[in-house]
PDB file of C-alpha atoms in Angstrom:
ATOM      1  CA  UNK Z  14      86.010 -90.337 -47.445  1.00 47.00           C
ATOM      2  CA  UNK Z  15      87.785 -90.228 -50.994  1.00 44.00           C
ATOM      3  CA  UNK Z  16      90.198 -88.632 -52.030  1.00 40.00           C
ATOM      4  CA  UNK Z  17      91.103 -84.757 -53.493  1.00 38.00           C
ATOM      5  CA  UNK Z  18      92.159 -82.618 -56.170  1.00 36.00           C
ATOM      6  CA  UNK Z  19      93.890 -79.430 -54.249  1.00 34.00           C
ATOM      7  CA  UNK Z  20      91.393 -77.565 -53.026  1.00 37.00           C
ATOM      8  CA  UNK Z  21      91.004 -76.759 -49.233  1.00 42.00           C
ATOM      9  CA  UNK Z  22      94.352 -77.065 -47.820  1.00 42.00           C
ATOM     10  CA  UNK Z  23      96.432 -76.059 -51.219  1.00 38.00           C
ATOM     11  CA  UNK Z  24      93.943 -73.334 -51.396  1.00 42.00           C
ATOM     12  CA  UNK Z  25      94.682 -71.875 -48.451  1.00 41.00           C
ATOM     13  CA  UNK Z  26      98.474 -71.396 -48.306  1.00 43.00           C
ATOM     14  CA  UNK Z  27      99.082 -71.303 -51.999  1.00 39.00           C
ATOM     15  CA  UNK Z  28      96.595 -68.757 -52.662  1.00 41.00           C
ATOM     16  CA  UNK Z  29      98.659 -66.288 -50.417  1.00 37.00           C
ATOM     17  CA  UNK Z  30     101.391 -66.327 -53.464  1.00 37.00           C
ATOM     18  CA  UNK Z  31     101.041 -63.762 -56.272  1.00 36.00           C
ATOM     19  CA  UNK Z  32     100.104 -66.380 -59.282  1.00 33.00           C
ATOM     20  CA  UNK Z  33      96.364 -66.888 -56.824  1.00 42.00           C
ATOM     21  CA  UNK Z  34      94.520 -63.896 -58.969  1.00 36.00           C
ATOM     22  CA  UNK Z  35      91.586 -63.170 -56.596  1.00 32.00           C
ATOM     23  CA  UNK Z  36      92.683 -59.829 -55.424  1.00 29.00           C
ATOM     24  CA  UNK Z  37      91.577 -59.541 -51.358  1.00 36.00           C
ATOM     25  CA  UNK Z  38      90.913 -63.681 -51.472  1.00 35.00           C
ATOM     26  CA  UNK Z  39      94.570 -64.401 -50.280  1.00 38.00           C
ATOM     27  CA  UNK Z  40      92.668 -67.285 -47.920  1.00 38.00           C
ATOM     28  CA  UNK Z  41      89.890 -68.575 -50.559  1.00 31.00           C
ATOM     29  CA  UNK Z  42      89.329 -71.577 -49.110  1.00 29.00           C
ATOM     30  CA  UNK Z  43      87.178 -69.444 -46.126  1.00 31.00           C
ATOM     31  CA  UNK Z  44      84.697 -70.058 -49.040  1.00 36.00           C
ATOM     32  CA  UNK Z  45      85.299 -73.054 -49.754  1.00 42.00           C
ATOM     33  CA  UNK Z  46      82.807 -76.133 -48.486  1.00 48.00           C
ATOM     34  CA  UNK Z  47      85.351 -78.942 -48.113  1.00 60.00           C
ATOM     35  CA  UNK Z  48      86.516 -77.765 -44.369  1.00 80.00           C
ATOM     36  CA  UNK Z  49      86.896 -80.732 -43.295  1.00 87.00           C
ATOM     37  CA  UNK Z  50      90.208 -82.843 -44.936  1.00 86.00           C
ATOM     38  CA  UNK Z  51      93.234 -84.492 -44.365  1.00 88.00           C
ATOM     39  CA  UNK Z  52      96.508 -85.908 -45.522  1.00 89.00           C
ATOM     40  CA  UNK Z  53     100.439 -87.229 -44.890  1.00 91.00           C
ATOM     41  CA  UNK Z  54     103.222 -84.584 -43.838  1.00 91.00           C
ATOM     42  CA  UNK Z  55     106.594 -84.618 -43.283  1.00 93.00           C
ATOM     43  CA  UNK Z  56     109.079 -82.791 -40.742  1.00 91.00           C
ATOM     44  CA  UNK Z  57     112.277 -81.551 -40.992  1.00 93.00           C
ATOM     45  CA  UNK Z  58     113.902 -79.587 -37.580  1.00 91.00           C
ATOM     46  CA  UNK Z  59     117.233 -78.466 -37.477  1.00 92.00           C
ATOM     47  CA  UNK Z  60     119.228 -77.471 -34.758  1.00 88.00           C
ATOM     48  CA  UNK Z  61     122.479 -75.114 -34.041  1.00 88.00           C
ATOM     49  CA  UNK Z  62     124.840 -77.761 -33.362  1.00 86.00           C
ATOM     50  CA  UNK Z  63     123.450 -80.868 -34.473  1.00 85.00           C
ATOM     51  CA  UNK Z  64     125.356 -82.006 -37.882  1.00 85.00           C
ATOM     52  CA  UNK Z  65     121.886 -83.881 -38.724  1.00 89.00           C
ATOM     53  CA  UNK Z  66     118.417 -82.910 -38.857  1.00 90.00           C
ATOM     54  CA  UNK Z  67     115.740 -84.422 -37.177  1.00 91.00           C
ATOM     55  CA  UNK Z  68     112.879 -85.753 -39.592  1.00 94.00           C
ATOM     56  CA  UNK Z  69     109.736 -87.321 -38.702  1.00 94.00           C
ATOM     57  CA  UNK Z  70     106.590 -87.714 -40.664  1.00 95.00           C
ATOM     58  CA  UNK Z  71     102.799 -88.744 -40.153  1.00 93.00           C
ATOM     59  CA  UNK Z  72      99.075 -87.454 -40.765  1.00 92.00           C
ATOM     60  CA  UNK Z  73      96.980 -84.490 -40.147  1.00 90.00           C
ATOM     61  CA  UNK Z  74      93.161 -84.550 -39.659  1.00 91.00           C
ATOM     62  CA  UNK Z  75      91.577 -80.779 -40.036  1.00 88.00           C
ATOM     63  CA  UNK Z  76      88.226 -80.074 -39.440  1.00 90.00           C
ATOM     64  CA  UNK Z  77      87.017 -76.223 -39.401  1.00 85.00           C
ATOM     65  CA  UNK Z  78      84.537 -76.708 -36.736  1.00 86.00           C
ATOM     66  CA  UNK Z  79      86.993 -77.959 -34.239  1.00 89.00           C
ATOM     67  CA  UNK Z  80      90.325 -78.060 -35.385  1.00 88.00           C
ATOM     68  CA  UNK Z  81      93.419 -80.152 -36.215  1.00 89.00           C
ATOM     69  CA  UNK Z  82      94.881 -83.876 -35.030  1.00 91.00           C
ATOM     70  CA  UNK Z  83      98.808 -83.461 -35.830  1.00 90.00           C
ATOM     71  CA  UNK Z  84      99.673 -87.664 -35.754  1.00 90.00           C
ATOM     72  CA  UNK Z  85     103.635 -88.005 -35.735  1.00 89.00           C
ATOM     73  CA  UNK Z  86     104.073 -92.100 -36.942  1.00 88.00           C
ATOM     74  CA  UNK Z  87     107.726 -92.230 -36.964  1.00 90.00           C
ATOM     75  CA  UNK Z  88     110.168 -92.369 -35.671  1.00 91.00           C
ATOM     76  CA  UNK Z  89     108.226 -91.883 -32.582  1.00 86.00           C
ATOM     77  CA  UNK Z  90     104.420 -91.538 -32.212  1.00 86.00           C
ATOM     78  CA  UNK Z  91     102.981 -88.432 -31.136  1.00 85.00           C
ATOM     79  CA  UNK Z  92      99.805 -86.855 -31.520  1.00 89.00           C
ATOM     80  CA  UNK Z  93      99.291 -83.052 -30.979  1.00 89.00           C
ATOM     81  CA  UNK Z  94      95.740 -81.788 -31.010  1.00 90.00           C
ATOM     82  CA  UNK Z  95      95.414 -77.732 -31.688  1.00 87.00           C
ATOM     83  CA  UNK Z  96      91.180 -77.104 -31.651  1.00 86.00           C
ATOM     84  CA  UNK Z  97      89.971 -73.460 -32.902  1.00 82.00           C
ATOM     85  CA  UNK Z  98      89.508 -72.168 -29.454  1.00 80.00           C
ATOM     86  CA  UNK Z  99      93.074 -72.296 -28.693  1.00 78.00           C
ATOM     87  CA  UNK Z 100      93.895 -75.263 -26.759  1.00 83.00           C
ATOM     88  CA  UNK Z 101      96.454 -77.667 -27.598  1.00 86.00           C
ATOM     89  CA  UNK Z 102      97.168 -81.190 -25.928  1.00 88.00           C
ATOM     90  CA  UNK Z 103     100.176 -83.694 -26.364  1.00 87.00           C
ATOM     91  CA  UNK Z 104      98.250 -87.263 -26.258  1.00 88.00           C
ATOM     92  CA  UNK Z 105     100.720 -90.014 -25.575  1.00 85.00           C
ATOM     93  CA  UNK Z 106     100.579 -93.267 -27.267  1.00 82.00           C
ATOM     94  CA  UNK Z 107      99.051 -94.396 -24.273  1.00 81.00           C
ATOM     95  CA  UNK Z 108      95.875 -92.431 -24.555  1.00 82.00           C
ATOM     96  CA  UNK Z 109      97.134 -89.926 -21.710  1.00 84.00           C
ATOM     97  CA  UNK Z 110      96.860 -86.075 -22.668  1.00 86.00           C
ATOM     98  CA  UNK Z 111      98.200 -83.205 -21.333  1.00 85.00           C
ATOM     99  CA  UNK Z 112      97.966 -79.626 -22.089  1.00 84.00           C
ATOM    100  CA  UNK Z 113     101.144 -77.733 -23.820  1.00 69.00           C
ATOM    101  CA  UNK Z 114     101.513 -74.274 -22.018  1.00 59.00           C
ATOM    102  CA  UNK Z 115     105.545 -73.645 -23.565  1.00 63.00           C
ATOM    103  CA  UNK Z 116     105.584 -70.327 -25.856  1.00 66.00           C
ATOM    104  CA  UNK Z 117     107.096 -72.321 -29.043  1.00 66.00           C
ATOM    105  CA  UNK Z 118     104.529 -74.611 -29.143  1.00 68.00           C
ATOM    106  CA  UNK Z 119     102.326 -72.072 -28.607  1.00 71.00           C
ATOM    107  CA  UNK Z 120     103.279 -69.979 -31.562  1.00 74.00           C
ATOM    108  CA  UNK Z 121     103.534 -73.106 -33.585  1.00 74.00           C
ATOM    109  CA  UNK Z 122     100.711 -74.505 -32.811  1.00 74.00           C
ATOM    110  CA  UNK Z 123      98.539 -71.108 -33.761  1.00 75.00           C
ATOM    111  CA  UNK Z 124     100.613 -70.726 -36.886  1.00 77.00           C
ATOM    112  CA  UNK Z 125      99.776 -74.002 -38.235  1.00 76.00           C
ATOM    113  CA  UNK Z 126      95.993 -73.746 -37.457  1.00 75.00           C
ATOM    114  CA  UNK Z 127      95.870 -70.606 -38.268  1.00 75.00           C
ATOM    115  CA  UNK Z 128      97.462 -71.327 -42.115  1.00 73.00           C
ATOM    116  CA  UNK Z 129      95.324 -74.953 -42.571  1.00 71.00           C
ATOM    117  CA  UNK Z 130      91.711 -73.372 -41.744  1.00 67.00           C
ATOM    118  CA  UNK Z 131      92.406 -70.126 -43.515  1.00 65.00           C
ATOM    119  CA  UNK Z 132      92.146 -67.658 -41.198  1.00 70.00           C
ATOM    120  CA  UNK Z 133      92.833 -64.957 -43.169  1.00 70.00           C
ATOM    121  CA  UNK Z 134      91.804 -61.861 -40.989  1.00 78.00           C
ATOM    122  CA  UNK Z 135      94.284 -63.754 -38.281  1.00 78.00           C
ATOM    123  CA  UNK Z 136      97.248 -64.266 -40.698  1.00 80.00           C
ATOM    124  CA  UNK Z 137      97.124 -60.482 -40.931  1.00 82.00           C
ATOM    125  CA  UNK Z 138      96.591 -59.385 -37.477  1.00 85.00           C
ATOM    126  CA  UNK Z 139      99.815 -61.436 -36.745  1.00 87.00           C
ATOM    127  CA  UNK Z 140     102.211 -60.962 -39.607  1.00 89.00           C
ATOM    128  CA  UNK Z 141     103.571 -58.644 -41.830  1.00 89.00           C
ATOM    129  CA  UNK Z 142     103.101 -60.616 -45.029  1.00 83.00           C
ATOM    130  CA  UNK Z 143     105.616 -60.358 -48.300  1.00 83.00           C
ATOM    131  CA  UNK Z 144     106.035 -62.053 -51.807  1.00 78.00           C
ATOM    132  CA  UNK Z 145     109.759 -62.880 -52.386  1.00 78.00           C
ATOM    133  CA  UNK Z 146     111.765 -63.294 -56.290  1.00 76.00           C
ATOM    134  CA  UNK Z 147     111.462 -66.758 -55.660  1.00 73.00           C
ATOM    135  CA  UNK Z 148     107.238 -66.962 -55.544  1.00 70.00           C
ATOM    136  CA  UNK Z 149     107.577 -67.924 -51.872  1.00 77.00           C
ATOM    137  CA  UNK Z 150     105.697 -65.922 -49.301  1.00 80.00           C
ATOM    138  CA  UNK Z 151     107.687 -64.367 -45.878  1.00 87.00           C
ATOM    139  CA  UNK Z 152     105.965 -63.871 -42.843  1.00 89.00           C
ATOM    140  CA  UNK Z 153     106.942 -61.743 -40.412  1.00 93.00           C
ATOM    141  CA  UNK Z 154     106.040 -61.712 -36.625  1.00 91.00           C
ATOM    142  CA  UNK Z 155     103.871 -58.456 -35.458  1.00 91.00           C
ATOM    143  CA  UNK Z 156     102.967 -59.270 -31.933  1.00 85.00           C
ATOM    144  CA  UNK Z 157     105.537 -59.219 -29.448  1.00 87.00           C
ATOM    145  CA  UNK Z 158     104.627 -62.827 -28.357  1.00 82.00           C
ATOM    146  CA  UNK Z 159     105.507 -64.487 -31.661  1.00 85.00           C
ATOM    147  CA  UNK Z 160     108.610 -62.299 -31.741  1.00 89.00           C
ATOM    148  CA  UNK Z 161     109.866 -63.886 -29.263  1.00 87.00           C
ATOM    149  CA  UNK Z 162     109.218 -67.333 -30.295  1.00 85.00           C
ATOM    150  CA  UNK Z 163     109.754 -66.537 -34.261  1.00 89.00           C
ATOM    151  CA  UNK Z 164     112.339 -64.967 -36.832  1.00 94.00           C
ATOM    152  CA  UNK Z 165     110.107 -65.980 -39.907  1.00 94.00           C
ATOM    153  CA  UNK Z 166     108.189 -68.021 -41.614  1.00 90.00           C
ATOM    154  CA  UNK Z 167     108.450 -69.154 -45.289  1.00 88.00           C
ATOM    155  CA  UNK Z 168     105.863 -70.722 -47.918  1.00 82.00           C
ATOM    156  CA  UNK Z 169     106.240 -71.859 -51.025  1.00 78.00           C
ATOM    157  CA  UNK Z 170     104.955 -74.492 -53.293  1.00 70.00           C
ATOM    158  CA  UNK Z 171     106.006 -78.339 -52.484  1.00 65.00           C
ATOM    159  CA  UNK Z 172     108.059 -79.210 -55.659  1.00 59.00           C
ATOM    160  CA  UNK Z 173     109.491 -82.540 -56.826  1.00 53.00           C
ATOM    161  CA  UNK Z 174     113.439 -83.053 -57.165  1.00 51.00           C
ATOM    162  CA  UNK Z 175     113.195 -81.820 -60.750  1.00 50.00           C
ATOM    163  CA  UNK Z 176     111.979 -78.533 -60.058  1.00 50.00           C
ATOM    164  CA  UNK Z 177     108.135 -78.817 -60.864  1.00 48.00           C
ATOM    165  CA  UNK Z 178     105.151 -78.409 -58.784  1.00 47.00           C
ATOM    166  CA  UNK Z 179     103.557 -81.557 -57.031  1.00 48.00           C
ATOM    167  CA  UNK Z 180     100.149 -81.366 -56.866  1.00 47.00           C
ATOM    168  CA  UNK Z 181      98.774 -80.989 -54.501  1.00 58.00           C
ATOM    169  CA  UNK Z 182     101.124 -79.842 -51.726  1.00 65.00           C
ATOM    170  CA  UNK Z 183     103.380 -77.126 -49.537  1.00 74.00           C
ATOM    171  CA  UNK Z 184     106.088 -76.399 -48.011  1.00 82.00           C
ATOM    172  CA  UNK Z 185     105.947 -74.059 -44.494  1.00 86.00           C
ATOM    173  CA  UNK Z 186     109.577 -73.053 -43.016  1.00 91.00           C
ATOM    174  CA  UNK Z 187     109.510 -71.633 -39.691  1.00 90.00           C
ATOM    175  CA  UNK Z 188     112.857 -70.375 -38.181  1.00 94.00           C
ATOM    176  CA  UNK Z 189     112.427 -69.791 -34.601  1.00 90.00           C
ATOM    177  CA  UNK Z 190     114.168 -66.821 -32.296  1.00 90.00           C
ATOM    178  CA  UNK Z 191     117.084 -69.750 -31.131  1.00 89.00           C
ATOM    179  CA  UNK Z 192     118.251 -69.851 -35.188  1.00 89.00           C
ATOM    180  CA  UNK Z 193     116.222 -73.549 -35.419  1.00 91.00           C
ATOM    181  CA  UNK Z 194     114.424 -74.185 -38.540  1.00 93.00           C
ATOM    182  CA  UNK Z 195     111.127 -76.355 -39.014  1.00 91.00           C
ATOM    183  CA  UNK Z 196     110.689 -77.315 -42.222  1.00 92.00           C
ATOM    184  CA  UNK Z 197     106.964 -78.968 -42.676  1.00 89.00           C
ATOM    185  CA  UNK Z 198     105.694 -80.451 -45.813  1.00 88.00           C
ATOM    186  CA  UNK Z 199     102.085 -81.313 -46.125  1.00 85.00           C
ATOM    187  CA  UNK Z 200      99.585 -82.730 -48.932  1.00 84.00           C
ATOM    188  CA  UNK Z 201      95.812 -82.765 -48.879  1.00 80.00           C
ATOM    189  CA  UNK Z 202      94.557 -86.203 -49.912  1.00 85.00           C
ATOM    190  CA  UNK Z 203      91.089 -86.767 -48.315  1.00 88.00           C
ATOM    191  CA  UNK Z 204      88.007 -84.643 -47.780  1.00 88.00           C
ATOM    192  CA  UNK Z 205      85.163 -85.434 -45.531  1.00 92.00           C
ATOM    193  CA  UNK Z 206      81.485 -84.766 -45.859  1.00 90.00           C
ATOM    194  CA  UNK Z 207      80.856 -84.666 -42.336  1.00 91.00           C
ATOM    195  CA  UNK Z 208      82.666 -84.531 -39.188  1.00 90.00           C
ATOM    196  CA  UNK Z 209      81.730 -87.750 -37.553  1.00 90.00           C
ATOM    197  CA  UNK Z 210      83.383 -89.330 -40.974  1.00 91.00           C
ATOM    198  CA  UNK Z 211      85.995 -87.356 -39.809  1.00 90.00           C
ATOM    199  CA  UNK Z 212      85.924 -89.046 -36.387  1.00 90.00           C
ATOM    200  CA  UNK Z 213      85.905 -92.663 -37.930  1.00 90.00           C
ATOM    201  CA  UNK Z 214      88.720 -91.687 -40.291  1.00 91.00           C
ATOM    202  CA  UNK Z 215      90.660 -90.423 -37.112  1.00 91.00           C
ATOM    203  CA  UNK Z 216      89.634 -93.652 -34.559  1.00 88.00           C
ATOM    204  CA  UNK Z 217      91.168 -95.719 -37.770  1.00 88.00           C
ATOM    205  CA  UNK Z 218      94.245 -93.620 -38.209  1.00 85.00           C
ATOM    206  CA  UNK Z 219      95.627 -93.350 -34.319  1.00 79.00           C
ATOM    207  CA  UNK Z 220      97.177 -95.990 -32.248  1.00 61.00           C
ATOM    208  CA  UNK Z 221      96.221 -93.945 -28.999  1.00 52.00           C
ATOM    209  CA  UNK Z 222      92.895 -94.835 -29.664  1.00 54.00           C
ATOM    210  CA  UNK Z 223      90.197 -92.338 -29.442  1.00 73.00           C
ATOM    211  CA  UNK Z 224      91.356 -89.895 -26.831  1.00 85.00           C
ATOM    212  CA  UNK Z 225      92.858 -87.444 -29.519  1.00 88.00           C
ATOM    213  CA  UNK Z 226      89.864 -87.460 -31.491  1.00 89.00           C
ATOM    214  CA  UNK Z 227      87.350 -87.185 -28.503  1.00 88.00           C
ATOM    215  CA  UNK Z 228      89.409 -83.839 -27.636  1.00 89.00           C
ATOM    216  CA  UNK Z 229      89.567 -82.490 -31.012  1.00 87.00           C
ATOM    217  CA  UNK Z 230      85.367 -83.000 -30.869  1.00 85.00           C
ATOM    218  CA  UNK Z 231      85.167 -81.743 -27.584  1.00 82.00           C
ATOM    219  CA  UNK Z 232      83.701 -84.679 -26.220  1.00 77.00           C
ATOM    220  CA  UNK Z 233      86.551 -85.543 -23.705  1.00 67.00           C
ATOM    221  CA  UNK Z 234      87.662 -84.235 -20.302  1.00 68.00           C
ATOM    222  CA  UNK Z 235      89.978 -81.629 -20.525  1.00 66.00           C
ATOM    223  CA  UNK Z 236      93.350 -83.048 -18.881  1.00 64.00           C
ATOM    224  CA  UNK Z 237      95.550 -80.557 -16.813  1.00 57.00           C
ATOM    225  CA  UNK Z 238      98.130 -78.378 -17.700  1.00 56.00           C
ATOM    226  CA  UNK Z 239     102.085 -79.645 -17.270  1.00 53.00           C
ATOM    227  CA  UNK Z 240     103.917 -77.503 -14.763  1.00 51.00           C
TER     228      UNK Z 240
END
């Protein structure tokens, strides 16, 4: 466990802006051999009608065997695990898990994975991808099923109050069908040589002990959908 210059995560979403000159290697980091990483984010949703948006931040363990642990810390803890084979869970701070069926999260959920491991030939199966003036990337929804849950998504570079780039780091906006807008800014500060550092790293990280992390390494039973 030690800590990163910007190479998996950064890699992945900032090579999909025009400056990354690898022509056809929008997602390098598929090549890359530190797939297993993680760092602190912060969350920004806004909603129609609320004068104030609501902000949370935590820590994200990825690991491209398995997955991704999404740890909210404050103001409330909540832990969302998202593993490659499409499940997702909602682990309480309790230890108790349940599965998240609802079509947001859904679409979320997939975009986020989707974007962290680099899963390029995904990206482009489900959006219609564009560079913008600005050097941010839009993404637009193919698939009916993200239609319905998304407008768009934005990515750009995570930049510091002055203007220049903070390395390393990005910034994903997602505005949803309903005109809400998640604004998620994550940095890659750890890499792990193996996935049962991983593990530890996780067990040390989580007050719901080690029922996220068990699920994320499939060593847990899965718990029942919510109605």
């Amino acid at each position: 466990m030690t800590p990163s210059p910007p190479h998996a995560l950064l890699t992945a979403l900032l090579c999909l802006l025009p400056w990354c000159g690898a022509a056809g290697r929008e997602l390098a980091v598929l090549d890359n051999p530190d797939c297993r990483f993680g760092g602190a984010f912060e969350q920004e949703k806004s909603i129609p009608g609320l004068d104030q948006a609501l902000v949370s931040s935590g820590y994200y363990l990825f690991d491209c065997d398995a997955g991704i642990v999404w740890a909210t810390r404050d103001p409330l803890p909540e832990t969302l695990v998202m593993t490659l084979d499409g499940r997702q869970y909602a682990v309480a701070p309790d230890g108790a898990a349940t599965q998240r069926p609802g079509k947001l999260q859904s679409a979320i959920g997939d975009l986020m994975l989707a974007m962290i491991s680099g899963d390029e030939e995904r990206l482009r199966e489900d959006f219609e991808l564009s560079a913008n003036d600005d050097e941010s990337l839009h993404m637009a929804p193919r698939s009916r099923r993200l239609r319905r849950a998304l407008d768009h998504v934005l990515l750009r570079r995570l930049a510091t109050d002055d203007g220049m780039d903070e390395t390393p780091g990005v910034t994903v906006e997602i505005v949803t069908r309903d005109q809400q807008v998640i604004l998620v800014r994550a940095q890659q500060e750890e890499v792990f040589a193996t996935s049962e550092l991983l593990g530890q790293r996780c067990a040390e990280l989580l007050d719901a002990g080690t029922q996220a992390c068990r699920l994320l390494a499939g060593d847990a039973e899965q718990p029942a959908a919510t109605p």
